[in-house]
Amino acid sequence: GEDVEQSLFLSVREGDSSVINCTYTDSSSTYLYWYKQEPGAGLQLLTYIFSNMDMKQDQRLTVLLNKKDKHLSLRIADTQTGDSAIYFCAEKGSSNTGKLIFGQGTTLQVKP
Amino acid sequence: GAGVSQSPSNKVTEKGKDVELRCDPISGHTALYWYRQSLGQGLEFLIYFQGNSAPDKSGLPSDRFSAERTGGSVSTLTIQRTQQEDSAVYLCASSLDGQGAQPQHFGDGTRLSIL
């Protein structure tokens, strides 16, 4: 079945780069997404990538996709304390319902 | 409004009572989704609406859960005879349609606590 896995926790120093990793099992995934969740809030869309791309850059965010290994990563350059949150990777499969399958979320802690 | 609006933001109720959760999607978005976020299960898909019909209800955990959408806009998720395991944050999302890359935009959720 469809499954998305993430490491649970990452701690970095302010100013460093953060890399959050995600693996998925559905080879028919069409789009992959990164969402950010701050305490008490919903999910904020950060970026997404189509499965026929291998990289997408958006300001401080870089998404890398290795479709062969079914591995997705999110790099945050110059990480700030305001980036502390839970980051979710999600994949949309080939079904026509558009439902997302989420990973467990990675808690990013940014130390000053 | 500019974003997805959910109400109430918090709901505390006694076991056995019925609850209704409301979602007001972004104007013009034809696709609407309900998800549940709980500590043990993470983020789980519940149901998908395209317009007023629900082509995918596969995530509803039991027949105590139902949802409807009227006028292609507002949706209500109803949980009957609530149980303690229903305690979770219920998130609603909408997108322009259910196809392609159209990303889903989420509301802030309803935090449901069953005593």
mmCIF file with all atom_site columns, C-alpha atoms in Angstrom:
data_model
loop_
_atom_site.group_PDB
_atom_site.id
_atom_site.type_symbol
_atom_site.label_atom_id
_atom_site.label_alt_id
_atom_site.label_comp_id
_atom_site.label_asym_id
_atom_site.label_entity_id
_atom_site.label_seq_id
_atom_site.pdbx_PDB_ins_code
_atom_site.Cartn_x
_atom_site.Cartn_y
_atom_site.Cartn_z
_atom_site.occupancy
_atom_site.B_iso_or_equiv
_atom_site.pdbx_formal_charge
_atom_site.auth_seq_id
_atom_site.auth_comp_id
_atom_site.auth_asym_id
_atom_site.auth_atom_id
_atom_site.pdbx_PDB_model_num
ATOM 1   C CA . GLY A 1 1   ? 0.000   0.000  0.000   1.00 0.00 ? 1   GLY A CA 1
ATOM 2   C CA . GLU A 1 2   ? 0.911   3.628  -0.015  1.00 0.00 ? 2   GLU A CA 1
ATOM 3   C CA . ASP A 1 3   ? 3.299   4.699  2.718   1.00 0.00 ? 3   ASP A CA 1
ATOM 4   C CA . VAL A 1 4   ? 5.332   7.827  3.435   1.00 0.00 ? 4   VAL A CA 1
ATOM 5   C CA . GLU A 1 5   ? 8.158   7.843  5.981   1.00 0.00 ? 5   GLU A CA 1
ATOM 6   C CA . GLN A 1 6   ? 10.035  10.714 7.611   1.00 0.00 ? 6   GLN A CA 1
ATOM 7   C CA . SER A 1 7   ? 12.513  10.995 10.415  1.00 0.00 ? 7   SER A CA 1
ATOM 8   C CA . LEU A 1 8   ? 10.828  12.424 13.491  1.00 0.00 ? 8   LEU A CA 1
ATOM 9   C CA . PHE A 1 9   ? 13.220  15.088 14.704  1.00 0.00 ? 9   PHE A CA 1
ATOM 10  C CA . LEU A 1 10  ? 15.932  17.443 13.450  1.00 0.00 ? 10  LEU A CA 1
ATOM 11  C CA . SER A 1 11  ? 17.854  20.046 15.424  1.00 0.00 ? 11  SER A CA 1
ATOM 12  C CA . VAL A 1 12  ? 19.991  22.737 13.776  1.00 0.00 ? 12  VAL A CA 1
ATOM 13  C CA . ARG A 1 13  ? 21.661  26.030 14.708  1.00 0.00 ? 13  ARG A CA 1
ATOM 14  C CA . GLU A 1 14  ? 20.271  29.301 13.433  1.00 0.00 ? 14  GLU A CA 1
ATOM 15  C CA . GLY A 1 15  ? 21.945  30.210 10.145  1.00 0.00 ? 15  GLY A CA 1
ATOM 16  C CA . ASP A 1 16  ? 22.733  26.602 9.211   1.00 0.00 ? 16  ASP A CA 1
ATOM 17  C CA . SER A 1 17  ? 20.970  24.678 6.450   1.00 0.00 ? 17  SER A CA 1
ATOM 18  C CA . SER A 1 18  ? 18.318  22.113 7.377   1.00 0.00 ? 18  SER A CA 1
ATOM 19  C CA . VAL A 1 19  ? 17.623  19.027 5.306   1.00 0.00 ? 19  VAL A CA 1
ATOM 20  C CA . ILE A 1 20  ? 14.433  17.082 5.942   1.00 0.00 ? 20  ILE A CA 1
ATOM 21  C CA . ASN A 1 21  ? 14.109  13.718 4.247   1.00 0.00 ? 21  ASN A CA 1
ATOM 22  C CA . CYS A 1 22  ? 11.130  11.673 3.126   1.00 0.00 ? 22  CYS A CA 1
ATOM 23  C CA . THR A 1 23  ? 10.680  8.320  1.413   1.00 0.00 ? 23  THR A CA 1
ATOM 24  C CA . TYR A 1 24  ? 7.545   6.991  -0.221  1.00 0.00 ? 24  TYR A CA 1
ATOM 25  C CA . THR A 1 25  ? 6.458   3.682  -1.671  1.00 0.00 ? 25  THR A CA 1
ATOM 26  C CA . ASP A 1 26  ? 3.885   4.530  -4.355  1.00 0.00 ? 26  ASP A CA 1
ATOM 27  C CA . SER A 1 27  ? 5.712   4.498  -7.674  1.00 0.00 ? 27  SER A CA 1
ATOM 28  C CA . SER A 1 28  ? 2.668   6.071  -9.343  1.00 0.00 ? 28  SER A CA 1
ATOM 29  C CA . SER A 1 29  ? 2.904   9.229  -7.223  1.00 0.00 ? 29  SER A CA 1
ATOM 30  C CA . THR A 1 30  ? 2.244   12.241 -9.398  1.00 0.00 ? 30  THR A CA 1
ATOM 31  C CA . TYR A 1 31  ? 2.920   15.168 -7.091  1.00 0.00 ? 31  TYR A CA 1
ATOM 32  C CA . LEU A 1 32  ? 4.797   15.507 -3.825  1.00 0.00 ? 32  LEU A CA 1
ATOM 33  C CA . TYR A 1 33  ? 4.218   18.281 -1.330  1.00 0.00 ? 33  TYR A CA 1
ATOM 34  C CA . TRP A 1 34  ? 5.823   19.866 1.680   1.00 0.00 ? 34  TRP A CA 1
ATOM 35  C CA . TYR A 1 35  ? 3.646   21.414 4.368   1.00 0.00 ? 35  TYR A CA 1
ATOM 36  C CA . LYS A 1 36  ? 4.600   23.279 7.550   1.00 0.00 ? 36  LYS A CA 1
ATOM 37  C CA . GLN A 1 37  ? 2.574   23.157 10.762  1.00 0.00 ? 37  GLN A CA 1
ATOM 38  C CA . GLU A 1 38  ? 3.088   25.552 13.637  1.00 0.00 ? 38  GLU A CA 1
ATOM 39  C CA . PRO A 1 39  ? 1.563   24.869 17.079  1.00 0.00 ? 39  PRO A CA 1
ATOM 40  C CA . GLY A 1 40  ? -2.226  25.167 17.094  1.00 0.00 ? 40  GLY A CA 1
ATOM 41  C CA . ALA A 1 41  ? -2.405  25.910 13.390  1.00 0.00 ? 41  ALA A CA 1
ATOM 42  C CA . GLY A 1 42  ? -3.348  24.063 10.251  1.00 0.00 ? 42  GLY A CA 1
ATOM 43  C CA . LEU A 1 43  ? -0.987  23.019 7.498   1.00 0.00 ? 43  LEU A CA 1
ATOM 44  C CA . GLN A 1 44  ? 0.689   25.700 5.428   1.00 0.00 ? 44  GLN A CA 1
ATOM 45  C CA . LEU A 1 45  ? 1.688   24.706 1.907   1.00 0.00 ? 45  LEU A CA 1
ATOM 46  C CA . LEU A 1 46  ? 5.387   25.398 1.367   1.00 0.00 ? 46  LEU A CA 1
ATOM 47  C CA . THR A 1 47  ? 6.084   23.955 -2.057  1.00 0.00 ? 47  THR A CA 1
ATOM 48  C CA . TYR A 1 48  ? 5.387   21.001 -4.321  1.00 0.00 ? 48  TYR A CA 1
ATOM 49  C CA . ILE A 1 49  ? 7.068   19.153 -7.150  1.00 0.00 ? 49  ILE A CA 1
ATOM 50  C CA . PHE A 1 50  ? 5.812   17.142 -10.084 1.00 0.00 ? 50  PHE A CA 1
ATOM 51  C CA . SER A 1 51  ? 7.181   13.630 -10.254 1.00 0.00 ? 51  SER A CA 1
ATOM 52  C CA . ASN A 1 52  ? 8.924   14.216 -13.594 1.00 0.00 ? 52  ASN A CA 1
ATOM 53  C CA . MET A 1 53  ? 11.085  16.964 -12.072 1.00 0.00 ? 53  MET A CA 1
ATOM 54  C CA . ASP A 1 54  ? 14.166  16.357 -9.989  1.00 0.00 ? 54  ASP A CA 1
ATOM 55  C CA . MET A 1 55  ? 14.630  19.757 -8.396  1.00 0.00 ? 55  MET A CA 1
ATOM 56  C CA . LYS A 1 56  ? 12.660  22.859 -7.550  1.00 0.00 ? 56  LYS A CA 1
ATOM 57  C CA . GLN A 1 57  ? 13.942  25.996 -5.855  1.00 0.00 ? 57  GLN A CA 1
ATOM 58  C CA . ASP A 1 58  ? 11.825  28.659 -4.208  1.00 0.00 ? 58  ASP A CA 1
ATOM 59  C CA . GLN A 1 59  ? 13.738  31.348 -2.285  1.00 0.00 ? 59  GLN A CA 1
ATOM 60  C CA . ARG A 1 60  ? 15.296  29.598 0.742   1.00 0.00 ? 60  ARG A CA 1
ATOM 61  C CA . LEU A 1 61  ? 13.641  26.276 -0.082  1.00 0.00 ? 61  LEU A CA 1
ATOM 62  C CA . THR A 1 62  ? 15.086  23.608 -2.366  1.00 0.00 ? 62  THR A CA 1
ATOM 63  C CA . VAL A 1 63  ? 13.242  20.370 -3.086  1.00 0.00 ? 63  VAL A CA 1
ATOM 64  C CA . LEU A 1 64  ? 15.142  17.405 -4.480  1.00 0.00 ? 64  LEU A CA 1
ATOM 65  C CA . LEU A 1 65  ? 13.377  14.342 -5.861  1.00 0.00 ? 65  LEU A CA 1
ATOM 66  C CA . ASN A 1 66  ? 15.051  11.025 -6.626  1.00 0.00 ? 66  ASN A CA 1
ATOM 67  C CA . LYS A 1 67  ? 12.250  9.134  -8.302  1.00 0.00 ? 67  LYS A CA 1
ATOM 68  C CA . LYS A 1 68  ? 14.287  5.960  -8.728  1.00 0.00 ? 68  LYS A CA 1
ATOM 69  C CA . ASP A 1 69  ? 14.879  5.714  -4.968  1.00 0.00 ? 69  ASP A CA 1
ATOM 70  C CA . LYS A 1 70  ? 11.491  7.293  -4.110  1.00 0.00 ? 70  LYS A CA 1
ATOM 71  C CA . HIS A 1 71  ? 13.281  9.842  -1.959  1.00 0.00 ? 71  HIS A CA 1
ATOM 72  C CA . LEU A 1 72  ? 12.291  13.459 -1.447  1.00 0.00 ? 72  LEU A CA 1
ATOM 73  C CA . SER A 1 73  ? 14.132  16.120 0.523   1.00 0.00 ? 73  SER A CA 1
ATOM 74  C CA . LEU A 1 74  ? 13.506  19.682 1.606   1.00 0.00 ? 74  LEU A CA 1
ATOM 75  C CA . ARG A 1 75  ? 16.475  21.938 2.192   1.00 0.00 ? 75  ARG A CA 1
ATOM 76  C CA . ILE A 1 76  ? 15.977  25.181 4.080   1.00 0.00 ? 76  ILE A CA 1
ATOM 77  C CA . ALA A 1 77  ? 18.882  27.588 3.654   1.00 0.00 ? 77  ALA A CA 1
ATOM 78  C CA . ASP A 1 78  ? 19.872  30.011 6.429   1.00 0.00 ? 78  ASP A CA 1
ATOM 79  C CA . THR A 1 79  ? 17.441  28.442 8.892   1.00 0.00 ? 79  THR A CA 1
ATOM 80  C CA . GLN A 1 80  ? 15.779  30.909 11.269  1.00 0.00 ? 80  GLN A CA 1
ATOM 81  C CA . THR A 1 81  ? 14.094  30.405 14.644  1.00 0.00 ? 81  THR A CA 1
ATOM 82  C CA . GLY A 1 82  ? 10.787  31.124 12.901  1.00 0.00 ? 82  GLY A CA 1
ATOM 83  C CA . ASP A 1 83  ? 11.315  27.967 10.853  1.00 0.00 ? 83  ASP A CA 1
ATOM 84  C CA . SER A 1 84  ? 10.825  25.848 13.995  1.00 0.00 ? 84  SER A CA 1
ATOM 85  C CA . ALA A 1 85  ? 7.730   23.752 13.246  1.00 0.00 ? 85  ALA A CA 1
ATOM 86  C CA . ILE A 1 86  ? 6.614   20.318 12.102  1.00 0.00 ? 86  ILE A CA 1
ATOM 87  C CA . TYR A 1 87  ? 7.219   19.602 8.421   1.00 0.00 ? 87  TYR A CA 1
ATOM 88  C CA . PHE A 1 88  ? 5.064   17.101 6.572   1.00 0.00 ? 88  PHE A CA 1
ATOM 89  C CA . CYS A 1 89  ? 5.840   15.377 3.336   1.00 0.00 ? 89  CYS A CA 1
ATOM 90  C CA . ALA A 1 90  ? 2.783   14.218 1.340   1.00 0.00 ? 90  ALA A CA 1
ATOM 91  C CA . GLU A 1 91  ? 2.246   12.387 -1.893  1.00 0.00 ? 91  GLU A CA 1
ATOM 92  C CA . LYS A 1 92  ? -0.652  12.374 -4.293  1.00 0.00 ? 92  LYS A CA 1
ATOM 93  C CA . GLY A 1 93  ? -1.010  9.081  -6.094  1.00 0.00 ? 93  GLY A CA 1
ATOM 94  C CA . SER A 1 94  ? -2.503  8.329  -9.443  1.00 0.00 ? 94  SER A CA 1
ATOM 95  C CA . SER A 1 95  ? -6.056  7.968  -8.126  1.00 0.00 ? 95  SER A CA 1
ATOM 96  C CA . ASN A 1 96  ? -8.520  10.532 -9.352  1.00 0.00 ? 96  ASN A CA 1
ATOM 97  C CA . THR A 1 97  ? -9.590  11.615 -5.861  1.00 0.00 ? 97  THR A CA 1
ATOM 98  C CA . GLY A 1 98  ? -6.561  13.736 -5.145  1.00 0.00 ? 98  GLY A CA 1
ATOM 99  C CA . LYS A 1 99  ? -6.268  12.570 -1.557  1.00 0.00 ? 99  LYS A CA 1
ATOM 100 C CA . LEU A 1 100 ? -2.884  13.065 0.064   1.00 0.00 ? 100 LEU A CA 1
ATOM 101 C CA . ILE A 1 101 ? -0.915  10.475 1.971   1.00 0.00 ? 101 ILE A CA 1
ATOM 102 C CA . PHE A 1 102 ? 1.157   12.121 4.682   1.00 0.00 ? 102 PHE A CA 1
ATOM 103 C CA . GLY A 1 103 ? 4.320   11.177 6.493   1.00 0.00 ? 103 GLY A CA 1
ATOM 104 C CA . GLN A 1 104 ? 4.444   11.353 10.286  1.00 0.00 ? 104 GLN A CA 1
ATOM 105 C CA . GLY A 1 105 ? 6.029   14.786 10.248  1.00 0.00 ? 105 GLY A CA 1
ATOM 106 C CA . THR A 1 106 ? 9.534   15.971 11.171  1.00 0.00 ? 106 THR A CA 1
ATOM 107 C CA . THR A 1 107 ? 9.867   18.341 14.094  1.00 0.00 ? 107 THR A CA 1
ATOM 108 C CA . LEU A 1 108 ? 12.517  20.960 13.269  1.00 0.00 ? 108 LEU A CA 1
ATOM 109 C CA . GLN A 1 109 ? 14.104  22.655 16.254  1.00 0.00 ? 109 GLN A CA 1
ATOM 110 C CA . VAL A 1 110 ? 16.221  25.727 15.499  1.00 0.00 ? 110 VAL A CA 1
ATOM 111 C CA . LYS A 1 111 ? 18.583  26.766 18.261  1.00 0.00 ? 111 LYS A CA 1
ATOM 112 C CA . PRO A 1 112 ? 19.739  30.402 18.487  1.00 0.00 ? 112 PRO A CA 1
ATOM 113 C CA . GLY B 2 1   ? -12.671 34.957 3.390   1.00 0.00 ? 1   GLY B CA 1
ATOM 114 C CA . ALA B 2 2   ? -9.224  34.465 1.971   1.00 0.00 ? 2   ALA B CA 1
ATOM 115 C CA . GLY B 2 3   ? -8.590  31.043 3.444   1.00 0.00 ? 3   GLY B CA 1
ATOM 116 C CA . VAL B 2 4   ? -10.352 27.872 4.557   1.00 0.00 ? 4   VAL B CA 1
ATOM 117 C CA . SER B 2 5   ? -12.444 28.587 7.634   1.00 0.00 ? 5   SER B CA 1
ATOM 118 C CA . GLN B 2 6   ? -13.382 25.940 10.196  1.00 0.00 ? 6   GLN B CA 1
ATOM 119 C CA . SER B 2 7   ? -15.681 26.157 13.171  1.00 0.00 ? 7   SER B CA 1
ATOM 120 C CA . PRO B 2 8   ? -15.673 25.700 16.029  1.00 0.00 ? 8   PRO B CA 1
ATOM 121 C CA . SER B 2 9   ? -11.951 25.932 16.667  1.00 0.00 ? 9   SER B CA 1
ATOM 122 C CA . ASN B 2 10  ? -12.364 23.861 19.825  1.00 0.00 ? 10  ASN B CA 1
ATOM 123 C CA . LYS B 2 11  ? -15.125 21.503 20.898  1.00 0.00 ? 11  LYS B CA 1
ATOM 124 C CA . VAL B 2 12  ? -15.390 19.606 24.169  1.00 0.00 ? 12  VAL B CA 1
ATOM 125 C CA . THR B 2 13  ? -18.262 17.182 24.524  1.00 0.00 ? 13  THR B CA 1
ATOM 126 C CA . GLU B 2 14  ? -19.307 14.160 26.507  1.00 0.00 ? 14  GLU B CA 1
ATOM 127 C CA . LYS B 2 15  ? -19.002 10.635 25.228  1.00 0.00 ? 15  LYS B CA 1
ATOM 128 C CA . GLY B 2 16  ? -22.148 9.572  23.424  1.00 0.00 ? 16  GLY B CA 1
ATOM 129 C CA . LYS B 2 17  ? -23.123 13.037 22.189  1.00 0.00 ? 17  LYS B CA 1
ATOM 130 C CA . ASP B 2 18  ? -23.289 13.993 18.501  1.00 0.00 ? 18  ASP B CA 1
ATOM 131 C CA . VAL B 2 19  ? -21.054 16.742 17.108  1.00 0.00 ? 19  VAL B CA 1
ATOM 132 C CA . GLU B 2 20  ? -21.053 18.769 13.912  1.00 0.00 ? 20  GLU B CA 1
ATOM 133 C CA . LEU B 2 21  ? -17.924 20.342 12.493  1.00 0.00 ? 21  LEU B CA 1
ATOM 134 C CA . ARG B 2 22  ? -18.130 22.967 9.782   1.00 0.00 ? 22  ARG B CA 1
ATOM 135 C CA . CYS B 2 23  ? -15.814 23.849 6.911   1.00 0.00 ? 23  CYS B CA 1
ATOM 136 C CA . ASP B 2 24  ? -16.073 26.869 4.642   1.00 0.00 ? 24  ASP B CA 1
ATOM 137 C CA . PRO B 2 25  ? -13.667 26.386 1.705   1.00 0.00 ? 25  PRO B CA 1
ATOM 138 C CA . ILE B 2 26  ? -11.895 29.001 -0.370  1.00 0.00 ? 26  ILE B CA 1
ATOM 139 C CA . SER B 2 27  ? -14.354 30.604 -2.762  1.00 0.00 ? 27  SER B CA 1
ATOM 140 C CA . GLY B 2 28  ? -14.334 28.880 -6.150  1.00 0.00 ? 28  GLY B CA 1
ATOM 141 C CA . HIS B 2 29  ? -12.684 25.688 -4.920  1.00 0.00 ? 29  HIS B CA 1
ATOM 142 C CA . THR B 2 30  ? -14.691 22.708 -6.118  1.00 0.00 ? 30  THR B CA 1
ATOM 143 C CA . ALA B 2 31  ? -12.727 20.030 -4.244  1.00 0.00 ? 31  ALA B CA 1
ATOM 144 C CA . LEU B 2 32  ? -12.992 19.685 -0.479  1.00 0.00 ? 32  LEU B CA 1
ATOM 145 C CA . TYR B 2 33  ? -11.256 17.210 1.830   1.00 0.00 ? 33  TYR B CA 1
ATOM 146 C CA . TRP B 2 34  ? -11.535 16.203 5.460   1.00 0.00 ? 34  TRP B CA 1
ATOM 147 C CA . TYR B 2 35  ? -8.551  14.788 7.334   1.00 0.00 ? 35  TYR B CA 1
ATOM 148 C CA . ARG B 2 36  ? -8.048  13.763 10.949  1.00 0.00 ? 36  ARG B CA 1
ATOM 149 C CA . GLN B 2 37  ? -4.853  14.368 12.891  1.00 0.00 ? 37  GLN B CA 1
ATOM 150 C CA . SER B 2 38  ? -4.274  12.374 16.043  1.00 0.00 ? 38  SER B CA 1
ATOM 151 C CA . LEU B 2 39  ? -1.193  11.476 18.076  1.00 0.00 ? 39  LEU B CA 1
ATOM 152 C CA . GLY B 2 40  ? -1.334  7.794  17.390  1.00 0.00 ? 40  GLY B CA 1
ATOM 153 C CA . GLN B 2 41  ? -2.385  7.842  13.736  1.00 0.00 ? 41  GLN B CA 1
ATOM 154 C CA . GLY B 2 42  ? -0.846  10.990 12.264  1.00 0.00 ? 42  GLY B CA 1
ATOM 155 C CA . LEU B 2 43  ? -2.749  12.649 9.420   1.00 0.00 ? 43  LEU B CA 1
ATOM 156 C CA . GLU B 2 44  ? -5.452  10.440 7.911   1.00 0.00 ? 44  GLU B CA 1
ATOM 157 C CA . PHE B 2 45  ? -7.688  11.112 4.943   1.00 0.00 ? 45  PHE B CA 1
ATOM 158 C CA . LEU B 2 46  ? -11.404 10.857 5.709   1.00 0.00 ? 46  LEU B CA 1
ATOM 159 C CA . ILE B 2 47  ? -13.479 11.958 2.709   1.00 0.00 ? 47  ILE B CA 1
ATOM 160 C CA . TYR B 2 48  ? -13.250 13.871 -0.575  1.00 0.00 ? 48  TYR B CA 1
ATOM 161 C CA . PHE B 2 49  ? -15.949 15.999 -2.185  1.00 0.00 ? 49  PHE B CA 1
ATOM 162 C CA . GLN B 2 50  ? -16.035 17.148 -5.781  1.00 0.00 ? 50  GLN B CA 1
ATOM 163 C CA . GLY B 2 51  ? -18.871 19.625 -5.873  1.00 0.00 ? 51  GLY B CA 1
ATOM 164 C CA . ASN B 2 52  ? -21.638 18.183 -3.732  1.00 0.00 ? 52  ASN B CA 1
ATOM 165 C CA . SER B 2 53  ? -20.840 14.534 -4.344  1.00 0.00 ? 53  SER B CA 1
ATOM 166 C CA . ALA B 2 54  ? -18.355 12.389 -2.441  1.00 0.00 ? 54  ALA B CA 1
ATOM 167 C CA . PRO B 2 55  ? -16.531 10.049 -4.833  1.00 0.00 ? 55  PRO B CA 1
ATOM 168 C CA . ASP B 2 56  ? -14.191 8.849  -2.088  1.00 0.00 ? 56  ASP B CA 1
ATOM 169 C CA . LYS B 2 57  ? -15.427 8.133  1.427   1.00 0.00 ? 57  LYS B CA 1
ATOM 170 C CA . SER B 2 58  ? -12.897 5.383  2.020   1.00 0.00 ? 58  SER B CA 1
ATOM 171 C CA . GLY B 2 59  ? -11.287 7.046  5.047   1.00 0.00 ? 59  GLY B CA 1
ATOM 172 C CA . LEU B 2 60  ? -14.405 7.380  7.214   1.00 0.00 ? 60  LEU B CA 1
ATOM 173 C CA . PRO B 2 61  ? -13.578 5.128  10.196  1.00 0.00 ? 61  PRO B CA 1
ATOM 174 C CA . SER B 2 62  ? -17.091 3.924  10.996  1.00 0.00 ? 62  SER B CA 1
ATOM 175 C CA . ASP B 2 63  ? -20.752 4.474  10.174  1.00 0.00 ? 63  ASP B CA 1
ATOM 176 C CA . ARG B 2 64  ? -20.897 6.986  13.036  1.00 0.00 ? 64  ARG B CA 1
ATOM 177 C CA . PHE B 2 65  ? -19.093 9.393  10.729  1.00 0.00 ? 65  PHE B CA 1
ATOM 178 C CA . SER B 2 66  ? -20.863 11.175 7.900   1.00 0.00 ? 66  SER B CA 1
ATOM 179 C CA . ALA B 2 67  ? -20.342 14.326 5.871   1.00 0.00 ? 67  ALA B CA 1
ATOM 180 C CA . GLU B 2 68  ? -22.265 16.412 3.459   1.00 0.00 ? 68  GLU B CA 1
ATOM 181 C CA . ARG B 2 69  ? -21.634 19.394 1.268   1.00 0.00 ? 69  ARG B CA 1
ATOM 182 C CA . THR B 2 70  ? -24.307 21.728 0.003   1.00 0.00 ? 70  THR B CA 1
ATOM 183 C CA . GLY B 2 71  ? -24.261 24.335 -2.741  1.00 0.00 ? 71  GLY B CA 1
ATOM 184 C CA . GLY B 2 72  ? -20.774 23.209 -3.697  1.00 0.00 ? 72  GLY B CA 1
ATOM 185 C CA . SER B 2 73  ? -19.449 25.203 -0.776  1.00 0.00 ? 73  SER B CA 1
ATOM 186 C CA . VAL B 2 74  ? -19.829 24.616 2.958   1.00 0.00 ? 74  VAL B CA 1
ATOM 187 C CA . SER B 2 75  ? -19.311 21.111 4.307   1.00 0.00 ? 75  SER B CA 1
ATOM 188 C CA . THR B 2 76  ? -20.359 19.572 7.605   1.00 0.00 ? 76  THR B CA 1
ATOM 189 C CA . LEU B 2 77  ? -18.711 16.539 9.201   1.00 0.00 ? 77  LEU B CA 1
ATOM 190 C CA . THR B 2 78  ? -20.987 14.823 11.714  1.00 0.00 ? 78  THR B CA 1
ATOM 191 C CA . ILE B 2 79  ? -19.889 12.319 14.325  1.00 0.00 ? 79  ILE B CA 1
ATOM 192 C CA . GLN B 2 80  ? -22.704 10.484 16.081  1.00 0.00 ? 80  GLN B CA 1
ATOM 193 C CA . ARG B 2 81  ? -22.451 8.843  19.509  1.00 0.00 ? 81  ARG B CA 1
ATOM 194 C CA . THR B 2 82  ? -18.923 10.134 20.009  1.00 0.00 ? 82  THR B CA 1
ATOM 195 C CA . GLN B 2 83  ? -16.287 7.911  21.577  1.00 0.00 ? 83  GLN B CA 1
ATOM 196 C CA . GLN B 2 84  ? -13.059 8.879  23.324  1.00 0.00 ? 84  GLN B CA 1
ATOM 197 C CA . GLU B 2 85  ? -11.014 7.611  20.380  1.00 0.00 ? 85  GLU B CA 1
ATOM 198 C CA . ASP B 2 86  ? -12.685 10.280 18.236  1.00 0.00 ? 86  ASP B CA 1
ATOM 199 C CA . SER B 2 87  ? -10.634 12.925 20.069  1.00 0.00 ? 87  SER B CA 1
ATOM 200 C CA . ALA B 2 88  ? -8.394  14.513 17.450  1.00 0.00 ? 88  ALA B CA 1
ATOM 201 C CA . VAL B 2 89  ? -7.917  17.608 15.333  1.00 0.00 ? 89  VAL B CA 1
ATOM 202 C CA . TYR B 2 90  ? -10.198 17.545 12.291  1.00 0.00 ? 90  TYR B CA 1
ATOM 203 C CA . LEU B 2 91  ? -8.708  19.418 9.354   1.00 0.00 ? 91  LEU B CA 1
ATOM 204 C CA . CYS B 2 92  ? -10.490 20.571 6.238   1.00 0.00 ? 92  CYS B CA 1
ATOM 205 C CA . ALA B 2 93  ? -8.755  21.437 2.975   1.00 0.00 ? 93  ALA B CA 1
ATOM 206 C CA . SER B 2 94  ? -9.895  22.722 -0.384  1.00 0.00 ? 94  SER B CA 1
ATOM 207 C CA . SER B 2 95  ? -8.398  22.949 -3.853  1.00 0.00 ? 95  SER B CA 1
ATOM 208 C CA . LEU B 2 96  ? -9.485  24.331 -7.213  1.00 0.00 ? 96  LEU B CA 1
ATOM 209 C CA . ASP B 2 97  ? -10.247 20.810 -8.288  1.00 0.00 ? 97  ASP B CA 1
ATOM 210 C CA . GLY B 2 98  ? -9.173  17.296 -7.369  1.00 0.00 ? 98  GLY B CA 1
ATOM 211 C CA . GLN B 2 99  ? -6.957  16.810 -10.380 1.00 0.00 ? 99  GLN B CA 1
ATOM 212 C CA . GLY B 2 100 ? -3.407  17.578 -11.309 1.00 0.00 ? 100 GLY B CA 1
ATOM 213 C CA . ALA B 2 101 ? -1.156  19.665 -9.150  1.00 0.00 ? 101 ALA B CA 1
ATOM 214 C CA . GLN B 2 102 ? -3.827  21.830 -7.614  1.00 0.00 ? 102 GLN B CA 1
ATOM 215 C CA . PRO B 2 103 ? -2.506  22.067 -4.061  1.00 0.00 ? 103 PRO B CA 1
ATOM 216 C CA . GLN B 2 104 ? -4.747  21.655 -1.057  1.00 0.00 ? 104 GLN B CA 1
ATOM 217 C CA . HIS B 2 105 ? -5.080  24.596 1.290   1.00 0.00 ? 105 HIS B CA 1
ATOM 218 C CA . PHE B 2 106 ? -5.881  23.784 4.904   1.00 0.00 ? 106 PHE B CA 1
ATOM 219 C CA . GLY B 2 107 ? -7.900  25.435 7.599   1.00 0.00 ? 107 GLY B CA 1
ATOM 220 C CA . ASP B 2 108 ? -6.697  25.693 11.202  1.00 0.00 ? 108 ASP B CA 1
ATOM 221 C CA . GLY B 2 109 ? -8.783  22.692 12.232  1.00 0.00 ? 109 GLY B CA 1
ATOM 222 C CA . THR B 2 110 ? -11.280 21.853 14.943  1.00 0.00 ? 110 THR B CA 1
ATOM 223 C CA . ARG B 2 111 ? -9.769  20.355 18.073  1.00 0.00 ? 111 ARG B CA 1
ATOM 224 C CA . LEU B 2 112 ? -12.314 17.824 19.353  1.00 0.00 ? 112 LEU B CA 1
ATOM 225 C CA . SER B 2 113 ? -12.058 16.476 22.885  1.00 0.00 ? 113 SER B CA 1
ATOM 226 C CA . ILE B 2 114 ? -14.373 13.723 24.086  1.00 0.00 ? 114 ILE B CA 1
ATOM 227 C CA . LEU B 2 115 ? -14.675 13.446 27.853  1.00 0.00 ? 115 LEU B CA 1
#
